[in-house]
Amino acid sequence: MHFQNYNHVLQIVHCSQECSKVGVEFPNFNFNVSHHGDYVAIASEPLCLVGVDVVCCTEPEKEPVPEFIENFSSYFSSLEWDNIINTGTSDEILVDFYRYAYAYLLVDI
């Protein structure tokens, strides 16, 4: 979509056009953007603060998945860790690892 179309849809007023008029109100527009690898996420909400975080599950380049995730074992409960490492293939383990890691990070914030 062209930049001007976004401005029209979002009802954004450029200062050069309208700011000299008394009583111009700008719409509330809370948003957050996150990107990692090939993924981009955006979230917006007119009234509340909003946040988003995205991560792509990429296999570590310098070490096997079990060695990579072992560095983070102390951050999980024994039940969580057992669930992660007993998931199945290396790809499945990595997906579960990221799922638990992001759940932990979001609760910790």
PDB file of C-alpha atoms in Angstrom:
ATOM      1  CA  MET A   1       0.000   0.000   0.000  1.00  0.00           C
ATOM      2  CA  HIS A   2       1.287   3.444  -0.819  1.00  0.00           C
ATOM      3  CA  PHE A   3       2.428   5.711   2.046  1.00  0.00           C
ATOM      4  CA  GLN A   4      -0.369   8.225   1.457  1.00  0.00           C
ATOM      5  CA  ASN A   5      -2.971   5.454   1.628  1.00  0.00           C
ATOM      6  CA  TYR A   6      -1.667   4.438   5.076  1.00  0.00           C
ATOM      7  CA  ASN A   7      -1.999   8.009   6.251  1.00  0.00           C
ATOM      8  CA  HIS A   8      -5.579   8.159   5.017  1.00  0.00           C
ATOM      9  CA  VAL A   9      -6.576   4.803   6.562  1.00  0.00           C
ATOM     10  CA  LEU A  10      -4.892   5.614   9.884  1.00  0.00           C
ATOM     11  CA  GLN A  11      -6.144   9.223   9.790  1.00  0.00           C
ATOM     12  CA  ILE A  12      -2.625  10.550  10.323  1.00  0.00           C
ATOM     13  CA  VAL A  13      -2.323  14.291   9.835  1.00  0.00           C
ATOM     14  CA  HIS A  14       0.983  15.758   8.646  1.00  0.00           C
ATOM     15  CA  CYS A  15       2.086  18.831  10.564  1.00  0.00           C
ATOM     16  CA  SER A  16       2.794  20.754   7.381  1.00  0.00           C
ATOM     17  CA  GLN A  17      -0.890  20.433   6.402  1.00  0.00           C
ATOM     18  CA  GLU A  18      -2.947  20.810   9.541  1.00  0.00           C
ATOM     19  CA  CYS A  19      -0.896  21.603  12.652  1.00  0.00           C
ATOM     20  CA  SER A  20      -1.387  25.329  12.329  1.00  0.00           C
ATOM     21  CA  LYS A  21      -5.117  24.844  12.892  1.00  0.00           C
ATOM     22  CA  VAL A  22      -6.185  25.186  16.494  1.00  0.00           C
ATOM     23  CA  GLY A  23      -7.625  22.072  18.108  1.00  0.00           C
ATOM     24  CA  VAL A  24      -6.128  19.440  15.808  1.00  0.00           C
ATOM     25  CA  GLU A  25      -6.114  16.132  17.668  1.00  0.00           C
ATOM     26  CA  PHE A  26      -3.840  13.295  16.694  1.00  0.00           C
ATOM     27  CA  PRO A  27      -5.265   9.781  17.021  1.00  0.00           C
ATOM     28  CA  ASN A  28      -3.807   7.544  19.686  1.00  0.00           C
ATOM     29  CA  PHE A  29      -1.782   4.837  17.956  1.00  0.00           C
ATOM     30  CA  ASN A  30       0.164   2.373  20.099  1.00  0.00           C
ATOM     31  CA  PHE A  31       2.211  -0.162  18.185  1.00  0.00           C
ATOM     32  CA  ASN A  32       5.171  -2.496  18.501  1.00  0.00           C
ATOM     33  CA  VAL A  33       7.246  -4.252  15.848  1.00  0.00           C
ATOM     34  CA  SER A  34       9.544  -7.248  16.108  1.00  0.00           C
ATOM     35  CA  HIS A  35      11.624  -9.091  13.537  1.00  0.00           C
ATOM     36  CA  HIS A  36      13.959 -12.057  13.400  1.00  0.00           C
ATOM     37  CA  GLY A  37      15.224 -13.838  10.324  1.00  0.00           C
ATOM     38  CA  ASP A  38      12.498 -13.935   7.680  1.00  0.00           C
ATOM     39  CA  TYR A  39       9.692 -13.033  10.109  1.00  0.00           C
ATOM     40  CA  VAL A  40       8.211  -9.645  10.974  1.00  0.00           C
ATOM     41  CA  ALA A  41       5.344  -9.041  13.386  1.00  0.00           C
ATOM     42  CA  ILE A  42       3.438  -5.859  14.170  1.00  0.00           C
ATOM     43  CA  ALA A  43       0.742  -5.325  16.757  1.00  0.00           C
ATOM     44  CA  SER A  44      -1.349  -2.200  17.250  1.00  0.00           C
ATOM     45  CA  GLU A  45      -4.051  -1.117  19.650  1.00  0.00           C
ATOM     46  CA  PRO A  46      -5.753   2.281  19.858  1.00  0.00           C
ATOM     47  CA  LEU A  47      -6.269   2.340  23.642  1.00  0.00           C
ATOM     48  CA  CYS A  48      -3.769   0.088  25.430  1.00  0.00           C
ATOM     49  CA  LEU A  49      -0.024  -0.319  25.264  1.00  0.00           C
ATOM     50  CA  VAL A  50       0.850  -3.325  23.157  1.00  0.00           C
ATOM     51  CA  GLY A  51       3.903  -5.516  22.620  1.00  0.00           C
ATOM     52  CA  VAL A  52       4.936  -8.307  20.305  1.00  0.00           C
ATOM     53  CA  ASP A  53       8.024 -10.451  19.957  1.00  0.00           C
ATOM     54  CA  VAL A  54       8.841 -12.939  17.223  1.00  0.00           C
ATOM     55  CA  VAL A  55      11.677 -15.414  16.826  1.00  0.00           C
ATOM     56  CA  CYS A  56      12.406 -17.929  14.129  1.00  0.00           C
ATOM     57  CA  CYS A  57      13.500 -21.368  15.247  1.00  0.00           C
ATOM     58  CA  THR A  58      16.849 -21.669  13.535  1.00  0.00           C
ATOM     59  CA  GLU A  59      19.222 -24.506  14.207  1.00  0.00           C
ATOM     60  CA  PRO A  60      22.463 -23.394  15.868  1.00  0.00           C
ATOM     61  CA  GLU A  61      25.353 -23.320  13.407  1.00  0.00           C
ATOM     62  CA  LYS A  62      28.299 -24.078  15.678  1.00  0.00           C
ATOM     63  CA  GLU A  63      26.969 -26.891  17.853  1.00  0.00           C
ATOM     64  CA  PRO A  64      24.300 -29.596  17.882  1.00  0.00           C
ATOM     65  CA  VAL A  65      20.887 -28.694  19.308  1.00  0.00           C
ATOM     66  CA  PRO A  66      21.315 -30.701  22.559  1.00  0.00           C
ATOM     67  CA  GLU A  67      24.591 -28.919  23.352  1.00  0.00           C
ATOM     68  CA  PHE A  68      23.112 -25.524  22.472  1.00  0.00           C
ATOM     69  CA  ILE A  69      20.060 -25.850  24.708  1.00  0.00           C
ATOM     70  CA  GLU A  70      22.041 -27.427  27.571  1.00  0.00           C
ATOM     71  CA  ASN A  71      23.423 -23.935  28.271  1.00  0.00           C
ATOM     72  CA  PHE A  72      19.929 -22.880  29.319  1.00  0.00           C
ATOM     73  CA  SER A  73      18.902 -25.881  31.431  1.00  0.00           C
ATOM     74  CA  SER A  74      19.154 -23.988  34.734  1.00  0.00           C
ATOM     75  CA  TYR A  75      16.375 -21.616  33.643  1.00  0.00           C
ATOM     76  CA  PHE A  76      13.749 -24.374  33.523  1.00  0.00           C
ATOM     77  CA  SER A  77      12.116 -26.575  36.115  1.00  0.00           C
ATOM     78  CA  SER A  78      12.965 -30.280  35.956  1.00  0.00           C
ATOM     79  CA  LEU A  79       9.507 -30.988  34.485  1.00  0.00           C
ATOM     80  CA  GLU A  80       9.934 -28.327  31.791  1.00  0.00           C
ATOM     81  CA  TRP A  81      13.433 -29.555  30.975  1.00  0.00           C
ATOM     82  CA  ASP A  82      12.249 -33.172  30.714  1.00  0.00           C
ATOM     83  CA  ASN A  83       9.440 -32.070  28.396  1.00  0.00           C
ATOM     84  CA  ILE A  84      11.891 -30.183  26.178  1.00  0.00           C
ATOM     85  CA  ILE A  85      14.550 -32.846  25.825  1.00  0.00           C
ATOM     86  CA  ASN A  86      12.079 -35.719  25.410  1.00  0.00           C
ATOM     87  CA  THR A  87      10.056 -34.044  22.662  1.00  0.00           C
ATOM     88  CA  GLY A  88      11.504 -36.041  19.776  1.00  0.00           C
ATOM     89  CA  THR A  89      13.738 -34.941  16.923  1.00  0.00           C
ATOM     90  CA  SER A  90      16.269 -32.128  17.184  1.00  0.00           C
ATOM     91  CA  ASP A  91      13.891 -29.824  15.311  1.00  0.00           C
ATOM     92  CA  GLU A  92      11.040 -30.630  17.708  1.00  0.00           C
ATOM     93  CA  ILE A  93      13.338 -30.138  20.707  1.00  0.00           C
ATOM     94  CA  LEU A  94      14.366 -26.721  19.395  1.00  0.00           C
ATOM     95  CA  VAL A  95      10.748 -25.655  18.833  1.00  0.00           C
ATOM     96  CA  ASP A  96       9.799 -26.715  22.366  1.00  0.00           C
ATOM     97  CA  PHE A  97      12.883 -24.994  23.760  1.00  0.00           C
ATOM     98  CA  TYR A  98      11.894 -21.696  22.116  1.00  0.00           C
ATOM     99  CA  ARG A  99       8.284 -22.136  23.249  1.00  0.00           C
ATOM    100  CA  TYR A 100       9.286 -22.617  26.880  1.00  0.00           C
ATOM    101  CA  ALA A 101      12.005 -19.950  26.728  1.00  0.00           C
ATOM    102  CA  TYR A 102       9.628 -17.286  25.447  1.00  0.00           C
ATOM    103  CA  ALA A 103       6.944 -18.245  27.946  1.00  0.00           C
ATOM    104  CA  TYR A 104       9.579 -17.854  30.683  1.00  0.00           C
ATOM    105  CA  LEU A 105      10.767 -14.491  29.367  1.00  0.00           C
ATOM    106  CA  LEU A 106       7.251 -13.102  29.101  1.00  0.00           C
ATOM    107  CA  VAL A 107       6.335 -14.134  32.628  1.00  0.00           C
ATOM    108  CA  ASP A 108       9.605 -12.727  33.955  1.00  0.00           C
ATOM    109  CA  ILE A 109       9.007  -9.249  32.496  1.00  0.00           C
TER     110      ILE A 109
END
